Structure formats: structure tokens, C-alpha cells
Short mmCIF file of C-alpha atoms and ligand atoms in Angstrom, two decimals:
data_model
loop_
_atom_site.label_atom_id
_atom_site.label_comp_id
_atom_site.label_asym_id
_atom_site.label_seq_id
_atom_site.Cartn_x
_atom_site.Cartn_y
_atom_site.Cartn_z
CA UNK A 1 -24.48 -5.86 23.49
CA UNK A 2 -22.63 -8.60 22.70
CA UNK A 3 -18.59 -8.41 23.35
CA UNK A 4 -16.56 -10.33 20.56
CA UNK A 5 -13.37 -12.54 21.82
CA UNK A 6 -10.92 -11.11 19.82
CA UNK A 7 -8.10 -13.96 19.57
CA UNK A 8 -5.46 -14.49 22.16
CA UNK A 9 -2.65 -13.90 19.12
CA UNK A 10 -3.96 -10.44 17.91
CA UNK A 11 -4.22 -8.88 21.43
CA UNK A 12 -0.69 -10.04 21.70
CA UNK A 13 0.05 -8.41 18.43
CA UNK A 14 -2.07 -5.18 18.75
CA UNK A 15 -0.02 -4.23 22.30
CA UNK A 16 3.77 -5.08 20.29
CA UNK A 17 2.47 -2.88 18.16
CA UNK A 18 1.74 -0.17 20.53
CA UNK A 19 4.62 -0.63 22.53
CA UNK A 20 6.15 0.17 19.27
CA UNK A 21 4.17 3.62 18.83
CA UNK A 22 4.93 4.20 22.39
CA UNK A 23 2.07 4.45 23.51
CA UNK A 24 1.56 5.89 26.75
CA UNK A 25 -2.06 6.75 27.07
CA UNK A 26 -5.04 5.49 28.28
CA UNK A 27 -8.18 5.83 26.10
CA UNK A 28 -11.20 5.41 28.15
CA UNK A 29 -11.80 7.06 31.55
CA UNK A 30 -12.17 3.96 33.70
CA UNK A 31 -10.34 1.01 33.88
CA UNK A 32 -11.16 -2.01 32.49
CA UNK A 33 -11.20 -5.82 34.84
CA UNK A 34 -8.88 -7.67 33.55
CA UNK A 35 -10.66 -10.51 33.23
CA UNK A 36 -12.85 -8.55 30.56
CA UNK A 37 -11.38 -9.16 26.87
CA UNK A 38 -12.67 -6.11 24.35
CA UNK A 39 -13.47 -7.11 20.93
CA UNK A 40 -12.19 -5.35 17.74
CA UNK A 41 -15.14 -3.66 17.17
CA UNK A 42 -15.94 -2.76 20.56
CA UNK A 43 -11.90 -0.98 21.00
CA UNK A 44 -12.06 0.45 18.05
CA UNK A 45 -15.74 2.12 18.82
CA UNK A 46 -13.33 3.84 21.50
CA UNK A 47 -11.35 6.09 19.17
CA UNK A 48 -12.80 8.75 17.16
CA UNK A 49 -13.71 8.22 13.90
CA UNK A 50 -11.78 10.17 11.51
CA UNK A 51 -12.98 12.90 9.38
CA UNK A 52 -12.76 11.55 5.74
CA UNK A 53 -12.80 14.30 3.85
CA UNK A 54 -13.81 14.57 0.56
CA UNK A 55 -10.19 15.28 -1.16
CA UNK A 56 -11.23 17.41 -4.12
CA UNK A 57 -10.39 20.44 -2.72
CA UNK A 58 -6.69 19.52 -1.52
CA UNK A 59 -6.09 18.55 -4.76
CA UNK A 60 -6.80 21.66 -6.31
CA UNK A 61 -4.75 23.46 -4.14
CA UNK A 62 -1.49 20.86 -4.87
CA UNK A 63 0.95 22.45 -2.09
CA UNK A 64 2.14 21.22 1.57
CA UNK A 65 4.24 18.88 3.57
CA UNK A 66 7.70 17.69 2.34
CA UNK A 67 7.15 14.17 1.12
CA UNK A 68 8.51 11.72 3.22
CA UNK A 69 10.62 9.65 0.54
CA UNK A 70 9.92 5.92 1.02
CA UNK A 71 12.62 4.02 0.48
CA UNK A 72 16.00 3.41 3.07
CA UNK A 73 18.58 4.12 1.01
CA UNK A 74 20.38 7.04 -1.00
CA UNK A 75 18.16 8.48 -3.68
CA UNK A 76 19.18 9.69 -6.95
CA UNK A 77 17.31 12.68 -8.02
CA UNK A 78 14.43 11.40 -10.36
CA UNK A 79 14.64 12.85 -13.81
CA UNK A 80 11.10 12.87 -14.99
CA UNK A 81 11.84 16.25 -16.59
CA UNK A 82 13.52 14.72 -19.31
CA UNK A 83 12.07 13.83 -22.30
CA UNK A 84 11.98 9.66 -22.98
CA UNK A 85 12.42 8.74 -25.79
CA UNK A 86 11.00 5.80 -26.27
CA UNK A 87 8.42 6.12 -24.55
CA UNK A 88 5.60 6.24 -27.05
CA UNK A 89 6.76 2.94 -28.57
CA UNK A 90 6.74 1.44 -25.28
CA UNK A 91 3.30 2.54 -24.31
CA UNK A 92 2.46 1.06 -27.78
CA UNK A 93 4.30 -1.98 -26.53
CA UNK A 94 2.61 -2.05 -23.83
CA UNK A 95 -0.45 -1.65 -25.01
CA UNK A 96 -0.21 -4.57 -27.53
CA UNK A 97 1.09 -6.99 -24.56
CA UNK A 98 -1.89 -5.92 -22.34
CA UNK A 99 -4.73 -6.18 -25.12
CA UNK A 100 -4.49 -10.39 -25.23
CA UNK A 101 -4.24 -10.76 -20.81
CA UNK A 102 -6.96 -11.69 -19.13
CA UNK A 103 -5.29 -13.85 -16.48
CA UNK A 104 -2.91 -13.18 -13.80
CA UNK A 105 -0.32 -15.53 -15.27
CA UNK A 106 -0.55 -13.93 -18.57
CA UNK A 107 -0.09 -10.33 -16.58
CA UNK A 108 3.26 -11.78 -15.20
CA UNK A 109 4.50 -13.13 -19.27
CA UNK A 110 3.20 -9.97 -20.41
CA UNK A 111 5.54 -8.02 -17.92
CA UNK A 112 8.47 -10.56 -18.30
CA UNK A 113 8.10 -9.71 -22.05
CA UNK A 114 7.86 -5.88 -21.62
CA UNK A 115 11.14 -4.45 -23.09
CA UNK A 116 10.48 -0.85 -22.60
CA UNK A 117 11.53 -0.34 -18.65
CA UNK A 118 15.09 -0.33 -18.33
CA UNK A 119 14.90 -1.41 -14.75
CA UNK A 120 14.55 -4.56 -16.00
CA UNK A 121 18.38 -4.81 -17.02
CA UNK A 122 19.48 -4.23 -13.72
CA UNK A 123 16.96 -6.20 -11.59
CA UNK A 124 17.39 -9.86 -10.73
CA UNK A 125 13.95 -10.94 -11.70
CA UNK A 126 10.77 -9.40 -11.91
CA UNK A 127 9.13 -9.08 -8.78
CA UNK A 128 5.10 -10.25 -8.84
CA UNK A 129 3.04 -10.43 -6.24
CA UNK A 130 2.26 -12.26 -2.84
CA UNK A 131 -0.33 -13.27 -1.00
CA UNK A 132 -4.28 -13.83 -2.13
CA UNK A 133 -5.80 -13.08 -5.40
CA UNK A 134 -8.99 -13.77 -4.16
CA UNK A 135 -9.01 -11.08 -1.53
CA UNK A 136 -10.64 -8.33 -0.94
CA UNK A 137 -7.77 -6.11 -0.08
CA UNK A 138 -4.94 -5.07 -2.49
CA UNK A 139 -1.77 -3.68 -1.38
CA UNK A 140 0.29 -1.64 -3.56
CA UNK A 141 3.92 -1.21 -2.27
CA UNK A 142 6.27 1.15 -4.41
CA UNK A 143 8.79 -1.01 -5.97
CA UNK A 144 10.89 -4.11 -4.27
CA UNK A 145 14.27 -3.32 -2.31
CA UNK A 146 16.86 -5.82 -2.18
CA UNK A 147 15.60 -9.10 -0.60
CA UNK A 148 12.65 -8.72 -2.54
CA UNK A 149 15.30 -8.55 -5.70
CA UNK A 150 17.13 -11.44 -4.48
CA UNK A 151 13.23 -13.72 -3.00
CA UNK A 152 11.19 -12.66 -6.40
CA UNK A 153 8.63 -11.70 -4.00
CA UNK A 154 7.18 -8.24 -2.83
CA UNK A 155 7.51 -7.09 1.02
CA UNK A 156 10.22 -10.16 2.38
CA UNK A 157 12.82 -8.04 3.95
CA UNK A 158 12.49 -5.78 6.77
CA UNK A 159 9.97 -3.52 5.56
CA UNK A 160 7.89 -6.96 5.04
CA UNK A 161 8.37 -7.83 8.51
CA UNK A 162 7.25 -4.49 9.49
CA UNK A 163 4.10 -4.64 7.04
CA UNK A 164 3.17 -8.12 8.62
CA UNK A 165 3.56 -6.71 11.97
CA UNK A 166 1.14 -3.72 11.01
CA UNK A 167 -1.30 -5.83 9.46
CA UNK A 168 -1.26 -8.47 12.63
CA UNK A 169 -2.37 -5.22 14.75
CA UNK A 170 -5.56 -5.62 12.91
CA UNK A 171 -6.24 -9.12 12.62
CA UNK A 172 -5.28 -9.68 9.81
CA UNK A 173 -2.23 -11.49 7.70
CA UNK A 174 -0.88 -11.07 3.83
CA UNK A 175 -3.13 -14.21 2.87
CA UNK A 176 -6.17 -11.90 3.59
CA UNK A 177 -4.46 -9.68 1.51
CA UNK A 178 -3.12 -9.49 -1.98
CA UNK A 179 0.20 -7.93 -2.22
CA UNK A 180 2.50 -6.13 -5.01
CA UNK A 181 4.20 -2.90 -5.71
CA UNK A 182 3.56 0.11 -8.67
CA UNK A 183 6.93 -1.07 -9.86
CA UNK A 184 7.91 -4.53 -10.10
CA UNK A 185 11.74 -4.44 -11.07
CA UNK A 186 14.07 -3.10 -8.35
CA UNK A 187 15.54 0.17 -9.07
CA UNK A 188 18.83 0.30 -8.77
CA UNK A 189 20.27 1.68 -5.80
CA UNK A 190 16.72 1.50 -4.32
CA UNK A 191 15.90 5.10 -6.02
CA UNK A 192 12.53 6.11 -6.08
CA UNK A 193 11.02 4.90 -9.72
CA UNK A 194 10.87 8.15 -12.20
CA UNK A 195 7.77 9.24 -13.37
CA UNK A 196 8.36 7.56 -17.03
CA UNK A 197 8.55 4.63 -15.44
CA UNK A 198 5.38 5.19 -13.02
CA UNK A 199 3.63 6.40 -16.67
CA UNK A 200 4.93 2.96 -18.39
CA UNK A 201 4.06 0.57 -15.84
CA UNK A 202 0.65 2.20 -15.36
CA UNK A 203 -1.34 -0.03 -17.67
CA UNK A 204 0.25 -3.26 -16.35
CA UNK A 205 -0.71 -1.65 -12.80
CA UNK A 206 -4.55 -0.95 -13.63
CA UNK A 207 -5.06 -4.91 -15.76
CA UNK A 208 -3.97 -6.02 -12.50
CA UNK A 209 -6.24 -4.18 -10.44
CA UNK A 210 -8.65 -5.19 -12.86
CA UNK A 211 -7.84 -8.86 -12.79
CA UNK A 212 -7.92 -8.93 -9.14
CA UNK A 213 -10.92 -6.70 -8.44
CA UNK A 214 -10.71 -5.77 -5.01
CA UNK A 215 -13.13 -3.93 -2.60
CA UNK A 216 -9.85 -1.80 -1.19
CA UNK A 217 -6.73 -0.78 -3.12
CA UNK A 218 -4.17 0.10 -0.11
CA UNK A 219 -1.60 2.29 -1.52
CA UNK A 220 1.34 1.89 0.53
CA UNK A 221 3.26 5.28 0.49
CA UNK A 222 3.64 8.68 -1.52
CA UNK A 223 4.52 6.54 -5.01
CA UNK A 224 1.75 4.17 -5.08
CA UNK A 225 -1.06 6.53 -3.83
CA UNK A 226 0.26 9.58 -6.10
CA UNK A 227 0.18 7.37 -8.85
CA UNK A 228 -3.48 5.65 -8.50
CA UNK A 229 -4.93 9.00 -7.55
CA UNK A 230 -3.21 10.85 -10.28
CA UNK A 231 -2.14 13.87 -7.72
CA UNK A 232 1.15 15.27 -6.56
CA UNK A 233 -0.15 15.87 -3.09
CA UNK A 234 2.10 14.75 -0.16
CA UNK A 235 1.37 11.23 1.35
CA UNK A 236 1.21 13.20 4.55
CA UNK A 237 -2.25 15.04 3.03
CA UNK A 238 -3.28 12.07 1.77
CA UNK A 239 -3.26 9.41 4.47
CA UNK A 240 -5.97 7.92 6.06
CA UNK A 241 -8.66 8.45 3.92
CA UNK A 242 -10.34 6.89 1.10
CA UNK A 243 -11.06 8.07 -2.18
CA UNK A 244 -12.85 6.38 -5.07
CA UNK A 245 -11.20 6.36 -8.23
CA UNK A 246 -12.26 4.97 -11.36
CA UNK A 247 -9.87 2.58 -12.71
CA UNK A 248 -12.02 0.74 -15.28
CA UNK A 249 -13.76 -1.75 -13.00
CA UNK A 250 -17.50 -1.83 -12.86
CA UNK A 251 -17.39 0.77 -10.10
CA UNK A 252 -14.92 2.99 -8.53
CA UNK A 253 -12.33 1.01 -6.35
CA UNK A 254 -11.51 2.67 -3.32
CA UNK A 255 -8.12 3.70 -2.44
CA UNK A 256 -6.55 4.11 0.89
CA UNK A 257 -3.17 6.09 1.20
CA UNK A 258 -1.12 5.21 4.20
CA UNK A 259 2.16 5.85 4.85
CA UNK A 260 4.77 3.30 3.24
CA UNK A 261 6.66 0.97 6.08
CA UNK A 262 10.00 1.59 4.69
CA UNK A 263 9.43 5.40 6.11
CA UNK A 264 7.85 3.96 9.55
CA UNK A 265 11.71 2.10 10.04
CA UNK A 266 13.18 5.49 9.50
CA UNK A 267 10.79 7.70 11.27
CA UNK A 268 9.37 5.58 13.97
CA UNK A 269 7.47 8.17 15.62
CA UNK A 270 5.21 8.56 12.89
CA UNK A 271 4.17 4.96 13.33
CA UNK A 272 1.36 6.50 15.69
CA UNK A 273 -0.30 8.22 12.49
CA UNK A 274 0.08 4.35 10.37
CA UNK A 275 -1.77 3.22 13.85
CA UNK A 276 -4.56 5.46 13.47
CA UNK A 277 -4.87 4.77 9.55
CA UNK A 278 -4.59 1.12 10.07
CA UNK A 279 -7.72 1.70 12.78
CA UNK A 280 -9.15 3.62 10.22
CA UNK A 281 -9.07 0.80 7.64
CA UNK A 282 -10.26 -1.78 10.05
CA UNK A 283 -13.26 -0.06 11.05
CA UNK A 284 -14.24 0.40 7.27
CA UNK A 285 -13.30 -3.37 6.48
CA UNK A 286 -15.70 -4.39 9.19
CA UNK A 287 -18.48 -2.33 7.73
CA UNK A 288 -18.08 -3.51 4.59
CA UNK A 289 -18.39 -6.92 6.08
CA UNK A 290 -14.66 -8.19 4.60
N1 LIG B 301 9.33 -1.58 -0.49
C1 LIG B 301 8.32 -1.73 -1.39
O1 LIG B 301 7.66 -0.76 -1.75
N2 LIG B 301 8.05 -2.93 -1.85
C2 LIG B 301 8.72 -4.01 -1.49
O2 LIG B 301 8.39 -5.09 -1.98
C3 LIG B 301 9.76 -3.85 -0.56
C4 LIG B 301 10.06 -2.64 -0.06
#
């Protein structure tokens, strides 16, 4: 068997990031000569392959962990009890906007032209998208926090830096990826989005899945993948597996859930479980050939 040089840079990048998840184990029995450098695929032949199971049956049962909440700062209760409204004449709004876009530029006028999210009042600008729309991978963040407010572009602050750093510890960076968020006005206060708003901005969400196609939808946290999966099952059941959801592209588009960065800053030690998706995702990039 062949062994793959994996590049100088992501070695560097895959042991920062393990000094990060502390950890302190070896995994495989013997040591290795220095002098021998493991390729991705080789290392990640070393760690068990995860059971993805199918999810049908957790979804039926709806109950379990308490939901890690994504974002850093204080949360207002979200109200999606309450009736909205306006809500049917936005989705007709929206509906109207969305029926004439067939390009990504048109998606962003459409959504600058949207007047039926009020978290467009208090949001500096509207908050697109980064990264490649030619790539394979789509990222789907909740909504942006502050710098991302202040930038106009998804994942800049500290969470960003933390996303980068997560991606690096697979080889990859966010111009092999294409990056937003569910929401794309800042909420203020950094609150998580209600579910009127998740139900509003749902079209504009699935045109630009559509527009950009991709072979993986990575939903970043318990917003994003409860949303595209259309459950209310904890990100902590839902992590680290794919499902294939149908969200009018040819076929399915599979979605993986992982937990959201924002979290990882506040709960470091669950970085270990990101690792382990992030390994997860690699090894079914690399048979997919992406
Ligand atoms: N959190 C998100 O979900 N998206 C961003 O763009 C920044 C922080």
C-alpha cells in the first residue's frame, strides 16, 4: 500500500487541533518512526468508523439531551408560540421574490428586498455568504454575531477563527467550502432566531441550496440542522451522521449535523466529539472522491 504525504501545514494543524481536545491518547499499539509521515487516509483508517444510524427512529421518539444553545451571549427566550401576524403575507412575499431567482446575485436582491423579517431593522447589513459556490461542501452556520454584523460576511469573528481552525484539521479551508448561515440578519442581542423567522427564511434557505447544489450540506449546530431536517431532536442526537433529505434538488442532499463552534468556545471539552465528526466527514468526503 501506498502511504500518502499529507502536507507539512495540515499535520501542523491536525496536532493544534488536538492539543486543543487534549488529547492524551495514543491510538495504535506500537509506535510509529518518526521519520514515517501517515497520510489522511491511512490515520483516519485508525479510528473506528462510526455507526451511522439510520435516524428515523430517533425522530419518532423526539426526547433527550438539553440542547446546547449556540450562540455566546444572553438569550432571550424565543417566542415561537405566538401567533405572527404577518406571516402569511410574508411567505407570499417571499414566495413572489423567490419565483423570478435563478442566480446567486439575484438570491442576495431578493433577500435585501425581503420586508417581512424584522431582523432586518436592527442588523447592519445583510449577511451573505463566503467562500466557494462551486464547492462541493455547504456550510450552514445559524445566524451572524457581531463582527459578522459589522464585516457583511458569515464566520469572521472568533467563532470563524475557530471554524477555520476545525476545518484546517482536515485539510481543508473555507474556499473548499461554501459558507452561510439559516439566518442572514443578526439578531439582536445575538438571540437564537425564533421559529417564524427559521419558517420565513426557509425558502430563501432551500433556492440557495438549490442554486449551489452541493454533494454535503454541513449544518453547523442545533438551528441549522433542526431546521434542514425538519426535527426538534437535540444537536447532541443528531451529530455526526448523515441523513438525506430532499430539498428539491435532483436527489436528496445529504446533511451532516455537527456541533456549532460558537458552543465548542464555551464548552471546550466537547471539542473531542466536533473531532470525531469532523473525522467522520473526512472519511466520507474522501469516498465520495471531493
Ligand atoms: N455564528 C454563526 O452561526 N454564524 C456566523 O456567521 C457567526 C457566528
Amino acid at each position: 500500500m501506498s502511504v500518502q504525504k499529507t502536507p507539512k501545514n495540515h499535520l501542523i494543524s491536525q496536532l493544534f487541533w488536538q492539543m486543543e481536545i487534549g488529547a492524551d491518547e495514543a491510538i495504535t499499539e506500537n509506535p510509529m518512526n518518526f521519520d514515517t509521515i501517515l497520510g489522511v487516509r491511512e490515520y483516519l483508517a485508525l479510528i473506528p468508523k462510526q455507526d451511522n444510524k439510520n435516524l428515523e427512529s430517533d425522530h419518532k421518539k423526539q426526547k433527550g439531551n438539553s440542547e446546547p444553545a449556540t450562540l455566546a451571549e444572553p438569550q432571550n427566550i424565543a417566542l415561537s408560540h405566538l401567533p405572527h401576524p404577518g406571516k402569511n403575507i410574508s411567505s407570499q412575499e417571499s414566495s413572489q421574490l423567490l419565483q423570478a431567482v435563478n442566480s446567486l446575485d439575484q438570491l442576495k436582491k431578493a433577500l435585501q428586498e425581503f420586508e417581512g423579517c424584522s431582523l432586518k431593522n436592527t442588523a447592519s447589513q445583510l449577511v451573505f455568504s463566503d467562500g466557494n459556490p462551486n464547492a462541493k461542501i455547504m456550510i450552514i452556520g445559524e445566524a451572524p454575531g457581531r463582527d459578522e454584523d459589522r464585516m457583511g460576511i458569515p464566520f469572521v469573528g472568533q467563532t470563524g477563527q475557530l471554524l477555520d481552525k476545525m476545518l484546517k484539521s482536515i485539510g481543508i479551508d473555507r474556499q473548499q467550502t461554501y459558507i452561510t448561515n439559516f439566518i442572514p440578519w443578526r439578531p439582536p442581542g445575538n438571540r437564537t432566531p425564533t421559529q417564524e423567522e427559521i419558517s420565513l427564511l426557509m425558502p430563501f434557505v432551500q433556492k440557495h441550496i438549490q442554486l449551489i447544489s452541493p454533494e454535503i450540506i454541513v449544518a453547523l449546530g442545533g438551528v441549522s440542522a433542526k431546521a434542514l431536517l425538519d426535527t426538534q431532536i437535540s444537536i447532541l442526537k443528531l451529530r455526526g451522521k448523515f441523513e438525506n433529505k430532499d430539498l428539491g434538488l435532483k436527489s436528496p442532499t445529504s446533511i451532516f449535523s455537527t456541533l456549532h463552534p460558537s458552543y465548542l468556545l464555551r464548552a471546550p471539552a466537547q471539542k473531542k466529539l466536533a473531532f470525531a465528526d469532523l473525522v467522520t466527514l473526512k472519511r466520507e468526503m474522501m469516498v465520495r472522491s471531493l
